[in-house]
XYZ file of C-alpha atoms in Angstrom:
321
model
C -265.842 152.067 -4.379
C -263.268 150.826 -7.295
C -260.409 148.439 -6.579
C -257.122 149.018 -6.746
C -256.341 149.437 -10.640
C -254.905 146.499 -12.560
C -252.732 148.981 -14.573
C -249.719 150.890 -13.341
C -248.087 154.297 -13.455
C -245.952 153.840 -16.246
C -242.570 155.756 -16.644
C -242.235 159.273 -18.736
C -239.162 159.745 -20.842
C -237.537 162.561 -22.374
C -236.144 161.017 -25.390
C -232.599 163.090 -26.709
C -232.403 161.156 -29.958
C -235.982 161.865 -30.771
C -235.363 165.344 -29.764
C -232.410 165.590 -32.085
C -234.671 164.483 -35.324
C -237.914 166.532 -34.075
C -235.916 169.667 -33.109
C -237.889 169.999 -29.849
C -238.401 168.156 -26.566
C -239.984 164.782 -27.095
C -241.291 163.135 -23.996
C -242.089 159.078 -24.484
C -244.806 157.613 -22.279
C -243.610 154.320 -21.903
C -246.709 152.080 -21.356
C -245.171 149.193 -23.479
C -244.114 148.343 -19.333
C -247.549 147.262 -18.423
C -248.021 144.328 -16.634
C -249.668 143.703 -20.334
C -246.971 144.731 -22.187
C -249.218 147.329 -23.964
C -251.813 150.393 -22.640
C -254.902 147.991 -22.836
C -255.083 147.407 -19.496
C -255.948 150.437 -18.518
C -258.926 150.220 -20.018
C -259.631 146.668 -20.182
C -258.754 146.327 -16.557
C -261.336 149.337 -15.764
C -264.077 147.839 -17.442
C -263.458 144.606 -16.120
C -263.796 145.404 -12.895
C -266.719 147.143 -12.958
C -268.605 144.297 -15.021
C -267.906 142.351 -11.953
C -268.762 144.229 -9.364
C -272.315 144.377 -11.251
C -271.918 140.880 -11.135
C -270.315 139.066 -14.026
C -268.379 136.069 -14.168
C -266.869 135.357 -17.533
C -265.003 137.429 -19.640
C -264.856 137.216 -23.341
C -263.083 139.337 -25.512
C -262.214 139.056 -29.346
C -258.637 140.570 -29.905
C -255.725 140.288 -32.402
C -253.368 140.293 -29.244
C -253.267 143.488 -26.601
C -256.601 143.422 -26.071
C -256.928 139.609 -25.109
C -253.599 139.701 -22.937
C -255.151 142.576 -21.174
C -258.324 140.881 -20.520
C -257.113 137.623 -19.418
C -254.098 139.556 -17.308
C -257.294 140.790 -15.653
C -259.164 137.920 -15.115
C -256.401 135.930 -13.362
C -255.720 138.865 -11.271
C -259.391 138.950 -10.130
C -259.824 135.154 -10.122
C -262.803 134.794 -13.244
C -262.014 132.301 -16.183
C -261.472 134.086 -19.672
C -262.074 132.947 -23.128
C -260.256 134.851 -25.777
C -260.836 134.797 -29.593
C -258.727 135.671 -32.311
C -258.354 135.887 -35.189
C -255.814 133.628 -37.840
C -253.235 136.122 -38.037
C -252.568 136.354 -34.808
C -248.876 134.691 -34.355
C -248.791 131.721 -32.248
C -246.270 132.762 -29.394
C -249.289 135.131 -28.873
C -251.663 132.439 -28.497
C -249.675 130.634 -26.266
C -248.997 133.541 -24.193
C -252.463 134.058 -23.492
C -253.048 130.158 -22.373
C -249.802 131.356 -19.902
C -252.065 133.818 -18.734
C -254.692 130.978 -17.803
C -256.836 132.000 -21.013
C -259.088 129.950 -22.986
C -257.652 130.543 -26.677
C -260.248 130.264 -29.854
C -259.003 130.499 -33.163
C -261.405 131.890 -35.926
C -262.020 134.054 -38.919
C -259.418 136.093 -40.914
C -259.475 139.439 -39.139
C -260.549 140.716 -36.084
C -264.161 141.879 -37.254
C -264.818 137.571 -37.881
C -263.264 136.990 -34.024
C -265.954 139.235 -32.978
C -268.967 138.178 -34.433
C -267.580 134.731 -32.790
C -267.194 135.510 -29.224
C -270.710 137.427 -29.070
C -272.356 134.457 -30.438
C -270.205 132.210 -27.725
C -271.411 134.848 -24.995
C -275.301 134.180 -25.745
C -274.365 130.439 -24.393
C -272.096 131.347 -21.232
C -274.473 132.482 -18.084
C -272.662 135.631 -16.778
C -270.659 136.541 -19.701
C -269.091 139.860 -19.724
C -268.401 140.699 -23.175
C -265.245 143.607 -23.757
C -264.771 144.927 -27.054
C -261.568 145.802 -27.664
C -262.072 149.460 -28.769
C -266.056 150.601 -28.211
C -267.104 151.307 -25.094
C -267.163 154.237 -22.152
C -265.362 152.542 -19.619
C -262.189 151.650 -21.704
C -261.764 155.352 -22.931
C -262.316 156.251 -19.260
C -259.502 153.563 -18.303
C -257.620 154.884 -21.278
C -257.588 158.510 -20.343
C -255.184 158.130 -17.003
C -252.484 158.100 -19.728
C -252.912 161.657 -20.079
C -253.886 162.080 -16.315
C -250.615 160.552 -15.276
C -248.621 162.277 -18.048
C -250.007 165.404 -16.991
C -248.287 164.965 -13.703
C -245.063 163.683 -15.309
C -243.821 166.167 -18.079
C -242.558 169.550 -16.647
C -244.051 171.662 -19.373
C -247.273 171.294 -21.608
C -246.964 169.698 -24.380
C -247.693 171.524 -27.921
C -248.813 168.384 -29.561
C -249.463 164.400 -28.587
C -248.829 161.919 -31.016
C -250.761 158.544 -31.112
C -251.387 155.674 -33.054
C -255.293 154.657 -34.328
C -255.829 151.247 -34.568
C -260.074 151.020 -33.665
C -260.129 154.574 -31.817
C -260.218 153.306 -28.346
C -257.130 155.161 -27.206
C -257.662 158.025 -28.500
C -261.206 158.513 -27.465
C -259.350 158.234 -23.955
C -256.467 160.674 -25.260
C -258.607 163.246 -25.736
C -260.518 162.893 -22.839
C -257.799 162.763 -20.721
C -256.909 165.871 -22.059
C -260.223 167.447 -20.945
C -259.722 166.871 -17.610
C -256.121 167.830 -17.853
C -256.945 171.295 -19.849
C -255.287 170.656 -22.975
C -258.295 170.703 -25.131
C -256.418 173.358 -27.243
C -253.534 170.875 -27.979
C -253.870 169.458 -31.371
C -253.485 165.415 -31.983
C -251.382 163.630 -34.275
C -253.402 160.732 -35.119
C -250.992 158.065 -36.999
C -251.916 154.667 -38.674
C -250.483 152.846 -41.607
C -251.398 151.981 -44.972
C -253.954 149.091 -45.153
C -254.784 149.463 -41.722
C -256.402 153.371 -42.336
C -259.622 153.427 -41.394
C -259.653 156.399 -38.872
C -257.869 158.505 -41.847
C -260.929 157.310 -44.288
C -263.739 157.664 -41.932
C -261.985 161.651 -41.341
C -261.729 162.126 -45.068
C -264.968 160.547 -45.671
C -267.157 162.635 -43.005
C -268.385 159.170 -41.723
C -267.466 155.671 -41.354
C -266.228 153.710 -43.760
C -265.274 150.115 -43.699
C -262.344 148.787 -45.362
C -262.452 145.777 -46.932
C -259.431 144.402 -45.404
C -256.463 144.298 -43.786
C -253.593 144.395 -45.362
C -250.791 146.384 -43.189
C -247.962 144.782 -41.497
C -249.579 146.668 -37.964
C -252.192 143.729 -37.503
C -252.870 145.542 -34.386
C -254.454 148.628 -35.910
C -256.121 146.100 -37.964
C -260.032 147.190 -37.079
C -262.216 147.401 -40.733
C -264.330 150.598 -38.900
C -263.145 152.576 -36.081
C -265.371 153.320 -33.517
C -267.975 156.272 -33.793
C -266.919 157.949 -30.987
C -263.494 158.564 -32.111
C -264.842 160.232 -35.909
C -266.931 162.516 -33.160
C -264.253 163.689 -31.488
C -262.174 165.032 -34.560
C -265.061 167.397 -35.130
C -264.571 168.217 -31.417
C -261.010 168.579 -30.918
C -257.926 169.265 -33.209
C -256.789 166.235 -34.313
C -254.656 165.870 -37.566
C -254.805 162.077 -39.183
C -251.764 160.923 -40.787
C -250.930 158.027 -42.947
C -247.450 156.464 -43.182
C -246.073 153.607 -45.094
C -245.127 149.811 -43.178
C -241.925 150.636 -43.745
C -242.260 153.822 -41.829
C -243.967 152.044 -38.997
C -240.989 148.905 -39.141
C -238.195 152.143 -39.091
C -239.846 153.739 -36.229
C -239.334 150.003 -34.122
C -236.107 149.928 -35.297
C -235.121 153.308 -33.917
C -236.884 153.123 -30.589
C -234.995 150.115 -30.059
C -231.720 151.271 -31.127
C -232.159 154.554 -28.863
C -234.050 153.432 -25.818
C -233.570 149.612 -25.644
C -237.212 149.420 -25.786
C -238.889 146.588 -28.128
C -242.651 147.381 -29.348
C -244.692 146.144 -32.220
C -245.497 147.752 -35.608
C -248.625 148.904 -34.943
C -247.073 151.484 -31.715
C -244.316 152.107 -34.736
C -247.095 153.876 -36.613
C -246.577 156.633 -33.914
C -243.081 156.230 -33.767
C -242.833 157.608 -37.036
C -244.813 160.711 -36.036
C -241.213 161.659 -35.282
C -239.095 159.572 -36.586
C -239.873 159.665 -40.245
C -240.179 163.917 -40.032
C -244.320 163.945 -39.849
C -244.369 166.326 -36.980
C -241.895 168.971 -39.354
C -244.219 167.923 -42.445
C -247.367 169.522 -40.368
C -244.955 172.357 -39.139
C -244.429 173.446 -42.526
C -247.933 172.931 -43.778
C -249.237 174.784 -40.735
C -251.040 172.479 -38.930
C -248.725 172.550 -36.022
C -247.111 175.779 -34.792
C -243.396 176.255 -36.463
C -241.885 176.376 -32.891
C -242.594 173.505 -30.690
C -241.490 173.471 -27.043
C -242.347 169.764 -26.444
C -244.221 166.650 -27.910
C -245.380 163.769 -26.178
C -245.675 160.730 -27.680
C -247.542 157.625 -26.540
C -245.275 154.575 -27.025
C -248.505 152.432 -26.445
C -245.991 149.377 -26.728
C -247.404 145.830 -27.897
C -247.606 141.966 -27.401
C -247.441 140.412 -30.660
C -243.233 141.486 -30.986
C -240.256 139.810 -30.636
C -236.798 140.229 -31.708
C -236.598 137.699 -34.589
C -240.517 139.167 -35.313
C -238.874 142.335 -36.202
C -235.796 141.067 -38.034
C -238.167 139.659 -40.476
C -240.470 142.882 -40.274
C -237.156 144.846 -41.652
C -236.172 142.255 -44.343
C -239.696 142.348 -45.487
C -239.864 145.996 -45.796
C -236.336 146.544 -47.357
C -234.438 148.421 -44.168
């Protein structure tokens, strides 16, 4: 039988600004309040805690940020030492957040991909080692999918569309099978990233995988070279329409969640942010990807650790706002 899970029931938000610019009811599921401070955890912390109960004792996980403060939330919680790796762009305050958390913190490579090949050599050395990818594996899009689940039970109406963010595919492999369980296989996907950091939108366009050869959005968090497989599967499964917006875009979409809802997230949860804010959803409408009258939208504010106020400031110099 499973424990108790690490993540909570996060709130549900009809959002009236975001209303006013989509022209239809825009629910925000608010999962920037996890313990977390981002959706990881319920993944992470479901995957965790079944590595343990088959008996492992050491977690290691390679992450620009969310990922790693998810796994370490989750190993202090469950009492089991953590070693997180990541990558040099990850900002300090990050770093030292996860030592907070009672993480060990190792520094190496330029992007995520280089963290990774580092923490599965470091698990061939540590006896018990439970290894979590950040994006590729059953479990987290299990853990990932009660964000549907519980939004199910939250928004009075079906939604017509869901609009997420695509950093390596891990949420929405869960997204959409969430929405399996939920019966809203017939409602289409907004997948959003930025430029720089588009490797779901290649991969689509591309009929396979591609890898990019690097990273260079301001959303380090949707910073994976290759998305998962699974998640290029499932947009020859279920509607799912991948969209690419501009840093600037991302940066506007902070900006405005913050102004409207006193709620502070990172750039890469921005990406999604701009599904509305920046007119994408009324873009599809009149291209006919979406149906011209929405009733509702829901929109997965997926939240983020690596923010802070003065981050942001400098985020909206950068990018001219």
């Amino acid at each position: 039988m499973m424990a108790k899970p690490l993540h909570i029931c996060t709130p549900l938000l009809e959002s009236v600004p975001m209303s006013k610019v989509a022209g239809c009811k825009v629910f925000i599921k608010c999962d920037s309040m996890q313990p977390s401070a981002s959706f990881k955890i319920r993944g992470i912390g479901h995957r965790i805690q079944k590595a343990v109960q088959m008996g492992g004792k050491h977690i290691i996980c390679s992450s620009g940020g969310n990922a790693g403060f998810a796994a370490a939330y989750a190993a202090r919680q469950l009492g089991y030492p953590a070693t997180i790796v990541i990558p040099e762009s990850t900002p300090d305050f990050v770093a030292a957040g996860l030592r907070d958390e009672g993480a060990e913190v190792i520094v190496h490579g330029k992007v995520w991909d280089n963290a990774n090949e580092y923490a599965l050599k470091l698990a061939e050395d540590i006896e018990g080692s439970i290894v979590i990818h950040p994006f590729d594996h059953p479990d987290l899009w299990e853990g990932h999918s009660t964000v549907i689940t519980e939004s199910a039970n939250q928004m009075p109406i079906k939604p017509a569309a869901v609009v997420v963010c695509v950093g390596g595919g891990g949420l929405l492999c869960g997204v959409v099978q969430g929405m399996k369980k939920v019966g809203w296989s017939d409602v289409p996907i907004v997948a959003m990233e930025t430029k720089g950091a588009d490797s779901y939108n290649a991969a689509v366009l591309a009929g396979e995988l591609v890898t990019l050869p690097d990273i260079t959005s301001r959303a380090k968090c949707l910073g994976a070279l290759t998305v998962c497989k699974r998640s290029l599967e499932y947009s020859k499964e279920h509607p799912i329409h991948s969209v690419v917006v501009d840093d600037r875009d991302a940066v506007n979409g902070c900006l405005r969640l913050l102004d409207d809802h006193r709620i502070l997230v990172e750039v890469a949860c921005g990406a999604a942010l701009a599904g509305v804010y920046s007119n994408v959803l009324r873009d599809l409408q009149k291209e006919g990807k979406l149906p011209s009258e929405l009733k509702s939208v829901l929109v997965i504010v997926c939240g983020g650790s690596g923010i802070t106020l003065q981050k942001l400031i400098e985020y909206q110099a950068s990018v001219g706002l």
